[in-house]
C-alpha cells in the first residue's frame, strides 16, 4: 500500500453523503489494490512518481474563474475550479428536456439517475477511477429526456490552480432518441492534481457528440477518463485533444451494449518539452452488428513522451462487428518517445477488423525543398506535418469549436521546435 | 551579382570543391559543364544552402551580402533560385498551396501584400500554360507522380512565378526529349531580361543550343579548369572531356 493511496482511503472513509454506499465498494477495491509500478501493463510507460512527489500547498486563494468564451459556440457553461462547481445552475435557463444538477445538491430524482450511472459504466480496473469514486464530492448530473434534441452544447470546464487537488465527476444520461453535445475541458499549468471521470449512457437511437480537451500543461497532473455505454442504434462521435503535462493520462472506454450502435473516436495529441501524455482506449463489442472507427494521431517534439494503447475487444457473440483502429505519430526529435500499441482481441469469427500504428520522422528533403522556395522553416513544418492533424480537426462536427481549436493547435505545434 | 572566391567544400568528409572561382554579373548566362562527379550539383546545393555541406575555405558574395551566412529561406527570398535535378515529391501538400506560400513569402520580403487565392490562381494558370503543364497539376501533390520531364517543368513554373534574380538550373535538360527541352529552354529565355542572371549546369552541350550562354566554364575535380565563350561548349561536345587529362578524368569520375 502506498502512502498516497492510504491517505486517499483515509479521506474517503471520512466522507459521508448519499453516495457513500457506492463509495464503500470503491474503498474496498482500493484496499485490495497494489500501487502500480512499471511492471503493471497499464502503467508500463507512465510513471506515477511525479504524483507521489507532488507537494500541494494549503493556500486556497482561488485564481480567476474566467473561461474564455468560444465564439459562435453558444454553450451552456458549467465551470468548476479545483473540482468545485462555481456556476449557479438554478440561475440558468435550460432548454426543455435538459436537466442539470450538481452532485452536491442533487434532488432525489436526480440522485436516482446518478446512482444508475455512478461507477456503473466505468470499468472497475481504473485505479484513479476508483480514487475518483471515493473522493469526488462535486460534479454534474445531466439528464436528457427521451426525444429531446438539445441544440446548445453543454461545456464543462475544470480549472486546476496552484497547489490544489480536485476530483470531479460527470454523469450523463441520454434518453432514447435524444441528442446532445457535451464538451469536457480541463486546464491548469501549476502544480496540482485533478482527476475527472465521466460516464455516459447513450440510449437507444440517441446521439452524443462529445469532446474531451485535456489541456493540462507543465506541472498540472491530470488523470481522468470518459466511459461510454451505447445502447441499440446509439451514435457516438467523440474527439479527444491531449496536451500533456508532467503527467497526463486519459482512459477511454466505449462499450457497445446494444446492437447496430456506431462509435467514432478521434484523438489528437501534441506534446513538446518534457510533457507526458498517455491515452488508453478500450472498445468493447459485447453484442453483434456494432461499428467503431478510431483514429489517434499525435506529434511529439523535444523530450516529450506519448503513450497510446488502443484495444479492441470483440466478444464471442459480437458477430458482424466492424472495427478499425489507427494510430499515426510524428516524432520531431531524437529525444522524444512514442510508445504505441494497438491491440485486437477477437473471439467472434465473422467480423471485419483492422488496426495499425506508425511513427514517422521529419522528412528533411521535403523541408529543404520548401525552404529553398522561401518558405520559413516553421511554416514548412506546418505544411508538411500538420495536415494529418488538421484532417481530424476538420472532422469535428462542431465548426465553432474547430475554429477555436485550430489556431491553438497550430501555435502549439509551432512552439514544438525541432531540437 | 554573385562572386565565388576560392571555394572549398566537402560532404561527409569528402572534399568536393577545391578552390572554385566564379564571377557572375547581372544579366549574364553562365554555363557550367563538366564530367560526372566534378562537383557541379554540389555547387548548386551549397549556393542554395542545403545542409550537410561543409565549407572549409573561401567566400560567396551575393548582391553584396555573405551568402553562406544566410538561412536557406533567406537566400530564396533574396532572389536565389535553384531548379533541382531531382525535385522531391511531397504528397499531402498541393502544388498550388506550396507555390502560393512561396510567392507570398517573396512578396512579404519585398514589402508587398500577399496575393489572394483568386489573384494567385490567375498567375499560376498563366505560368502553368507557359511551361505546357495541364492545369490539374496545380491541384496535385507537389511533384507527386510527375514524370521526370513534368518535374523539370514544374521547377520552371516556380522559377517564373518567383521571379528570382539568380537562377541556377541543375541539369534541367537531363532526361528530357527534344520537345520538353525546347519548352524548358523557351521558359528560361523568356526570363532573360538583361538583369536576371543564370547558372546553367549541364553535362551536355545540347541545352546550350537553345540557351545561348555568355560564358562557359569547365568544372573538373572541384574547380574551374577552363573558361571561354559559347564556342567552348561546342568544343567539349566534339572532343569530350578527354582534354582534362587522365588524372582529372579519373578523379572526376570517382
XYZ file of C-alpha atoms in Angstrom, chain B residues 32-239:
208
model
C 28.916 25.121 -66.095
C 29.883 21.886 -67.759
C 31.996 19.016 -66.654
C 32.213 15.288 -66.181
C 30.135 13.420 -63.609
C 31.421 13.904 -60.086
C 33.180 17.167 -60.893
C 31.157 18.987 -58.234
C 28.539 20.663 -60.440
C 25.494 19.715 -58.389
C 27.399 20.285 -55.140
C 27.908 23.881 -56.211
C 24.161 24.325 -56.678
C 23.384 22.763 -53.292
C 25.947 24.871 -51.472
C 24.631 28.055 -53.030
C 21.062 27.158 -52.064
C 22.122 26.300 -48.505
C 21.448 22.598 -48.312
C 22.532 21.091 -45.005
C 25.325 18.557 -44.795
C 27.856 20.509 -46.849
C 30.813 21.991 -45.067
C 32.583 24.998 -46.491
C 36.147 24.988 -45.206
C 37.550 27.897 -47.177
C 36.550 30.700 -49.486
C 33.644 33.106 -49.767
C 30.433 33.656 -51.686
C 29.150 37.178 -52.098
C 25.567 37.520 -53.336
C 24.447 41.063 -54.131
C 26.862 42.462 -51.563
C 25.991 40.007 -48.778
C 27.690 36.919 -47.390
C 25.537 34.173 -48.895
C 26.998 31.406 -46.766
C 25.737 33.057 -43.581
C 22.129 33.101 -44.734
C 19.368 30.630 -43.896
C 18.029 28.570 -46.794
C 14.766 30.504 -46.959
C 16.517 33.884 -46.778
C 18.670 33.048 -49.781
C 15.497 32.272 -51.718
C 13.794 35.442 -50.517
C 16.765 37.478 -51.657
C 16.381 36.119 -55.157
C 18.370 32.911 -55.407
C 16.579 30.053 -57.106
C 17.809 26.514 -57.651
C 15.928 24.357 -60.150
C 16.588 20.874 -58.835
C 17.834 17.989 -60.887
C 15.695 15.588 -58.849
C 12.855 17.554 -57.222
C 11.402 15.798 -54.193
C 7.826 14.505 -54.178
C 5.667 15.836 -51.359
C 2.312 14.077 -51.214
C -0.133 15.834 -48.941
C 0.924 19.360 -49.894
C -0.730 20.606 -53.057
C 1.373 22.267 -55.723
C -0.957 25.235 -55.545
C -0.705 25.670 -51.776
C 3.070 25.275 -51.968
C 3.554 27.844 -54.715
C 1.162 30.311 -53.134
C 3.084 30.128 -49.874
C 6.383 30.687 -51.626
C 5.151 33.510 -53.850
C 3.705 35.246 -50.796
C 6.953 34.730 -48.871
C 8.731 36.629 -51.685
C 6.084 39.347 -51.654
C 6.426 39.720 -47.925
C 10.189 40.132 -48.395
C 9.515 42.949 -50.863
C 7.016 44.560 -48.517
C 4.033 43.699 -50.724
C 0.644 42.429 -49.660
C 0.067 38.700 -50.028
C -1.901 37.644 -53.094
C -5.446 36.456 -52.580
C -6.313 32.928 -53.646
C -8.013 34.244 -56.777
C -5.139 36.539 -57.736
C -2.652 33.758 -57.256
C -4.724 31.282 -59.241
C -4.719 33.613 -62.215
C -0.928 33.947 -62.157
C -0.417 30.243 -61.578
C -2.629 29.334 -64.530
C -0.604 31.552 -66.827
C 2.692 30.059 -65.647
C 1.253 26.574 -65.976
C 0.329 27.245 -69.595
C 3.708 28.744 -70.299
C 5.510 25.537 -69.308
C 2.823 23.474 -71.036
C 1.605 21.562 -68.000
C -2.103 20.698 -67.727
C -3.869 22.862 -65.135
C -4.716 19.905 -62.897
C -1.019 19.776 -61.975
C -1.729 22.725 -59.697
C -4.058 20.602 -57.618
C -1.811 17.569 -57.359
C 0.651 16.948 -54.556
C 3.992 18.684 -55.122
C 5.751 16.639 -57.827
C 3.670 13.652 -56.781
C 3.705 11.063 -59.523
C 5.129 13.566 -62.027
C 7.364 12.168 -64.769
C 10.963 13.398 -64.941
C 10.062 15.957 -67.598
C 6.990 17.141 -65.704
C 9.097 17.711 -62.629
C 11.515 19.845 -64.617
C 8.648 21.903 -65.998
C 7.219 22.262 -62.533
C 10.573 23.671 -61.407
C 10.477 26.090 -64.294
C 6.946 27.143 -63.387
C 8.151 28.008 -59.883
C 11.006 29.998 -61.351
C 8.598 32.011 -63.464
C 6.307 32.679 -60.501
C 9.030 33.562 -58.004
C 10.878 35.992 -60.294
C 14.345 35.361 -58.848
C 17.429 37.458 -59.611
C 19.776 34.495 -59.881
C 18.585 31.200 -61.344
C 20.648 28.062 -61.012
C 19.477 25.279 -63.298
C 20.878 21.933 -62.198
C 20.803 19.619 -65.216
C 17.365 20.855 -66.158
C 17.897 19.130 -69.509
C 18.612 15.630 -68.232
C 16.042 13.048 -69.172
C 14.141 15.399 -71.481
C 13.125 14.668 -75.038
C 13.671 17.365 -77.617
C 10.201 18.893 -77.268
C 10.448 19.132 -73.498
C 13.923 20.542 -73.859
C 12.565 23.318 -76.026
C 9.822 24.090 -73.522
C 12.417 24.425 -70.770
C 14.751 26.490 -72.953
C 11.940 28.795 -74.066
C 10.891 29.217 -70.457
C 14.402 30.208 -69.470
C 14.824 32.518 -72.439
C 11.551 34.244 -71.631
C 13.018 35.139 -68.241
C 16.163 36.685 -69.660
C 15.694 40.396 -69.227
C 19.225 41.746 -69.079
C 19.179 41.899 -65.253
C 18.409 38.360 -64.211
C 21.435 36.058 -64.151
C 21.607 32.340 -64.828
C 23.916 29.499 -63.969
C 23.123 26.619 -66.288
C 24.648 23.387 -65.038
C 24.715 20.703 -67.691
C 26.593 17.627 -68.695
C 25.819 18.039 -72.379
C 26.084 20.869 -74.804
C 22.614 20.156 -76.182
C 20.696 22.587 -73.932
C 23.143 25.345 -74.866
C 21.929 25.167 -78.464
C 18.716 26.689 -77.131
C 20.021 28.783 -74.238
C 22.935 30.790 -75.573
C 25.459 31.301 -72.727
C 27.683 34.357 -72.342
C 30.342 32.296 -70.610
C 31.126 28.603 -70.427
C 33.180 27.078 -67.614
C 34.510 23.572 -67.414
C 34.415 22.241 -63.880
C 36.650 19.303 -63.064
C 37.970 17.954 -59.834
C 36.343 20.695 -57.802
C 37.493 23.774 -59.682
C 37.086 25.653 -62.930
C 39.771 24.340 -65.252
C 38.817 26.220 -68.347
C 36.585 29.180 -69.215
C 35.523 30.579 -72.550
C 32.603 31.734 -74.620
C 29.842 29.628 -76.169
C 32.321 28.016 -78.561
C 33.938 26.160 -75.642
C 30.746 24.152 -75.216
C 30.860 23.116 -78.870
C 34.457 22.060 -78.433
C 33.535 19.871 -75.475
C 30.700 18.356 -77.454
C 33.131 17.362 -80.167
C 36.159 16.349 -78.122
